[in-house]
Short mmCIF file of C-alpha atoms in Angstrom, two decimals:
data_model
loop_
_atom_site.label_atom_id
_atom_site.label_comp_id
_atom_site.label_asym_id
_atom_site.label_seq_id
_atom_site.Cartn_x
_atom_site.Cartn_y
_atom_site.Cartn_z
CA MET A 41 -55.21 -34.76 32.89
CA GLY A 42 -57.91 -33.76 35.38
CA ARG A 43 -59.91 -30.67 36.09
CA PRO A 44 -57.82 -27.75 37.57
CA GLN A 45 -57.75 -27.26 41.19
CA LEU A 46 -60.67 -25.39 42.82
CA SER A 47 -59.73 -21.71 43.74
CA PHE A 48 -62.01 -19.52 45.71
CA VAL A 49 -60.47 -16.40 43.93
CA VAL A 50 -61.86 -17.88 40.66
CA VAL A 51 -65.04 -19.10 42.25
CA LEU A 52 -66.62 -16.00 42.82
CA THR A 53 -65.84 -14.50 39.44
CA ARG A 54 -67.29 -17.47 37.46
CA SER A 55 -70.46 -18.23 39.55
CA HIS A 56 -74.04 -17.76 38.33
CA MET A 57 -76.90 -16.86 40.08
CA ALA A 58 -80.49 -17.55 38.84
CA ASN A 59 -83.72 -15.84 40.51
CA SER A 60 -86.25 -17.39 38.27
CA ASP A 61 -87.28 -20.86 36.95
CA GLU A 62 -89.28 -19.02 33.93
CA SER A 63 -86.36 -18.84 31.51
CA ARG A 64 -82.86 -19.90 30.77
CA THR A 65 -80.11 -17.67 31.81
CA ILE A 66 -76.81 -19.55 31.27
CA SER A 67 -75.61 -18.18 28.10
CA ASP A 68 -72.25 -20.26 27.68
CA GLN A 69 -73.11 -23.26 25.76
CA GLU A 70 -70.70 -25.93 27.92
CA ASP A 71 -72.30 -24.30 31.06
CA ALA A 72 -75.67 -24.89 30.02
CA ALA A 73 -75.09 -28.40 28.98
CA TRP A 74 -73.25 -29.10 32.17
CA ALA A 75 -76.34 -27.72 34.29
CA ALA A 76 -78.94 -29.84 32.19
CA ASP A 77 -76.93 -32.86 32.90
CA GLN A 78 -76.83 -31.96 36.46
CA ARG A 79 -80.57 -31.22 36.57
CA THR A 80 -81.21 -34.77 35.37
CA LEU A 81 -78.90 -36.30 37.78
CA VAL A 82 -80.82 -34.48 40.53
CA GLU A 83 -84.05 -35.31 39.38
CA SER A 84 -83.02 -39.00 39.14
CA TYR A 85 -81.55 -38.76 42.73
CA LEU A 86 -84.75 -37.38 44.07
CA HIS A 87 -86.49 -40.13 42.57
CA ASP A 88 -84.45 -42.59 43.87
CA GLN A 89 -84.70 -41.25 47.28
CA ASP A 90 -88.51 -41.23 46.98
CA CYS A 91 -88.77 -37.36 47.52
CA GLU A 92 -92.17 -36.20 46.15
CA HIS A 93 -91.84 -33.18 44.82
CA ALA A 94 -93.39 -30.64 41.96
CA GLY A 95 -90.28 -30.30 39.83
CA VAL A 96 -86.39 -29.12 40.00
CA SER A 97 -85.70 -25.56 39.05
CA LEU A 98 -84.91 -25.09 35.25
CA GLU A 99 -81.34 -23.98 36.02
CA PRO A 100 -79.41 -23.97 39.12
CA ARG A 101 -80.35 -21.08 41.75
CA TRP A 102 -76.35 -20.78 41.99
CA CYS A 103 -73.69 -22.70 40.33
CA LEU A 104 -69.98 -22.93 39.76
CA SER A 105 -69.73 -24.68 36.42
CA PRO A 106 -68.57 -27.61 36.23
CA TYR A 107 -67.99 -28.00 39.96
CA LEU A 108 -70.92 -27.06 41.99
CA ALA A 109 -74.67 -26.51 41.46
CA ILE A 110 -77.61 -25.51 44.06
CA TRP A 111 -81.08 -26.31 42.82
CA ALA A 112 -84.61 -25.21 44.32
CA VAL A 113 -86.99 -28.33 44.68
CA ARG A 114 -90.71 -27.22 44.49
CA SER A 115 -92.98 -28.48 47.21
CA LYS A 116 -95.62 -30.67 45.76
CA SER A 117 -98.11 -29.65 48.58
CA ASN A 118 -97.42 -25.97 48.09
CA PRO A 119 -96.27 -25.80 44.51
CA GLY A 120 -95.29 -22.03 44.68
CA ALA A 121 -92.73 -22.55 47.10
CA ILE A 122 -89.44 -24.10 47.41
CA GLY A 123 -89.62 -27.45 49.76
CA TRP A 124 -85.99 -28.58 49.35
CA TRP A 125 -82.74 -27.46 48.29
CA ALA A 126 -80.44 -30.11 46.42
CA ILE A 127 -76.67 -29.76 45.56
CA SER A 128 -74.94 -31.51 42.78
CA GLY A 129 -71.68 -31.58 40.98
CA ASP A 130 -68.22 -32.58 42.14
CA VAL A 131 -69.85 -33.27 45.54
CA PRO A 132 -72.27 -36.10 46.59
CA THR A 133 -75.58 -35.42 45.05
CA ASP A 134 -77.90 -34.60 48.19
CA TYR A 135 -81.19 -32.64 49.33
CA MET A 136 -82.23 -30.85 52.47
CA THR A 137 -85.64 -29.41 53.50
CA ALA A 138 -85.93 -25.74 52.77
CA THR A 139 -86.41 -23.81 56.02
CA ARG A 140 -86.80 -20.05 56.90
CA GLU A 141 -83.37 -19.94 58.00
CA LEU A 142 -81.79 -20.96 54.37
CA ARG A 143 -82.62 -17.51 53.06
CA SER A 144 -79.56 -17.14 50.80
CA THR A 145 -77.06 -19.15 48.55
CA ALA A 146 -74.53 -18.85 51.54
CA ASP A 147 -76.86 -20.30 54.00
CA VAL A 148 -77.70 -23.15 51.72
CA LEU A 149 -73.96 -23.98 51.19
CA ALA A 150 -73.36 -23.78 55.00
CA ALA A 151 -76.10 -25.91 55.89
CA PHE A 152 -74.90 -28.78 53.46
CA GLY A 153 -71.48 -28.15 54.87
CA LYS A 154 -72.66 -28.58 58.51
CA SER A 155 -74.75 -31.58 57.63
CA TRP A 156 -71.73 -33.32 55.72
CA GLN A 157 -69.40 -32.47 58.60
CA GLN A 158 -71.81 -34.14 61.10
CA SER A 159 -71.94 -37.23 58.64
CA ALA A 160 -68.27 -37.47 58.12
CA GLU A 161 -67.81 -37.27 61.81
CA ALA A 162 -70.41 -40.47 62.35
CA MET A 163 -68.86 -42.21 59.34
CA SER A 164 -65.27 -42.09 60.86
CA ARG A 165 -66.78 -44.17 63.54
CA GLY A 166 -68.05 -46.57 61.36
CA GLU A 167 -71.62 -45.57 61.30
CA TYR A 168 -73.67 -45.44 57.98
CA THR A 169 -75.37 -42.17 57.25
CA GLY A 170 -76.70 -42.70 53.80
CA VAL A 171 -73.81 -41.67 51.87
CA GLY A 172 -72.04 -44.10 49.76
CA ARG A 173 -72.15 -47.81 50.51
CA PRO A 174 -72.30 -49.17 54.07
CA GLU A 175 -69.13 -51.10 53.55
CA ASN A 176 -67.21 -47.90 52.60
CA VAL A 177 -67.95 -45.32 55.20
CA THR A 178 -64.57 -45.02 56.79
CA GLU A 179 -62.90 -44.76 53.37
CA LEU A 180 -65.47 -42.12 52.27
CA ALA A 181 -65.51 -40.22 55.80
CA PRO A 182 -62.49 -37.97 55.00
CA LEU A 183 -63.57 -37.45 51.34
CA LEU A 184 -66.95 -36.08 52.75
CA ARG A 185 -65.08 -34.03 55.53
CA THR A 186 -63.17 -32.22 52.52
CA ARG A 187 -66.25 -31.55 50.79
CA ALA A 188 -67.81 -30.08 54.11
CA SER A 189 -64.76 -28.06 54.60
CA MET A 190 -65.02 -26.63 51.11
CA LEU A 191 -68.82 -25.70 51.29
CA GLU A 192 -68.10 -23.95 54.63
CA LYS A 193 -65.41 -21.85 53.37
CA LEU A 194 -67.33 -21.18 50.05
CA SER A 195 -70.44 -20.07 52.02
CA GLU A 196 -68.24 -17.35 53.80
CA GLN A 197 -66.94 -16.05 50.63
CA VAL A 198 -70.46 -16.06 48.99
CA ARG A 199 -72.00 -14.35 52.11
CA ALA A 200 -69.20 -11.65 51.65
CA GLU A 201 -70.28 -11.18 48.16
CA GLU A 202 -74.05 -11.34 48.81
CA SER A 203 -73.38 -8.45 51.51
CA GLU A 204 -71.58 -6.59 48.87
CA GLU A 205 -74.77 -6.53 46.58
#
């Protein structure tokens, strides 16, 4: 039997936000173990992508365990700054440059969603965008489109939650 379907009502009550890399803040042992595994996955992915960085945040900056995590990746040229944002979980592991426009978790989720939507459109035309294997692009396009749509909807809900704080 698989994982339960992701429900956006449940999402916002089970999410976790970390504001620092200095100490661990996830108290649930299963969630902490999942986050540690995801961090290892992100570090490996960044290495495979030849992304030279100064480290991945100790814990996700935002997560919905065991489905989704957003990671801060420190800049090597400016170690006090976030150089990239990474995403992992029940989605393709990916990263993007941290820009001034990406000021909140909702912004980061929306940016990944938009990027993946554009990739899914190209993949549906048979173009390889770096997601998966070149021979599987047309099969993966609808899956990526679904994940992109989920991130865009989730970003709206997180934005609403952030504005209440």
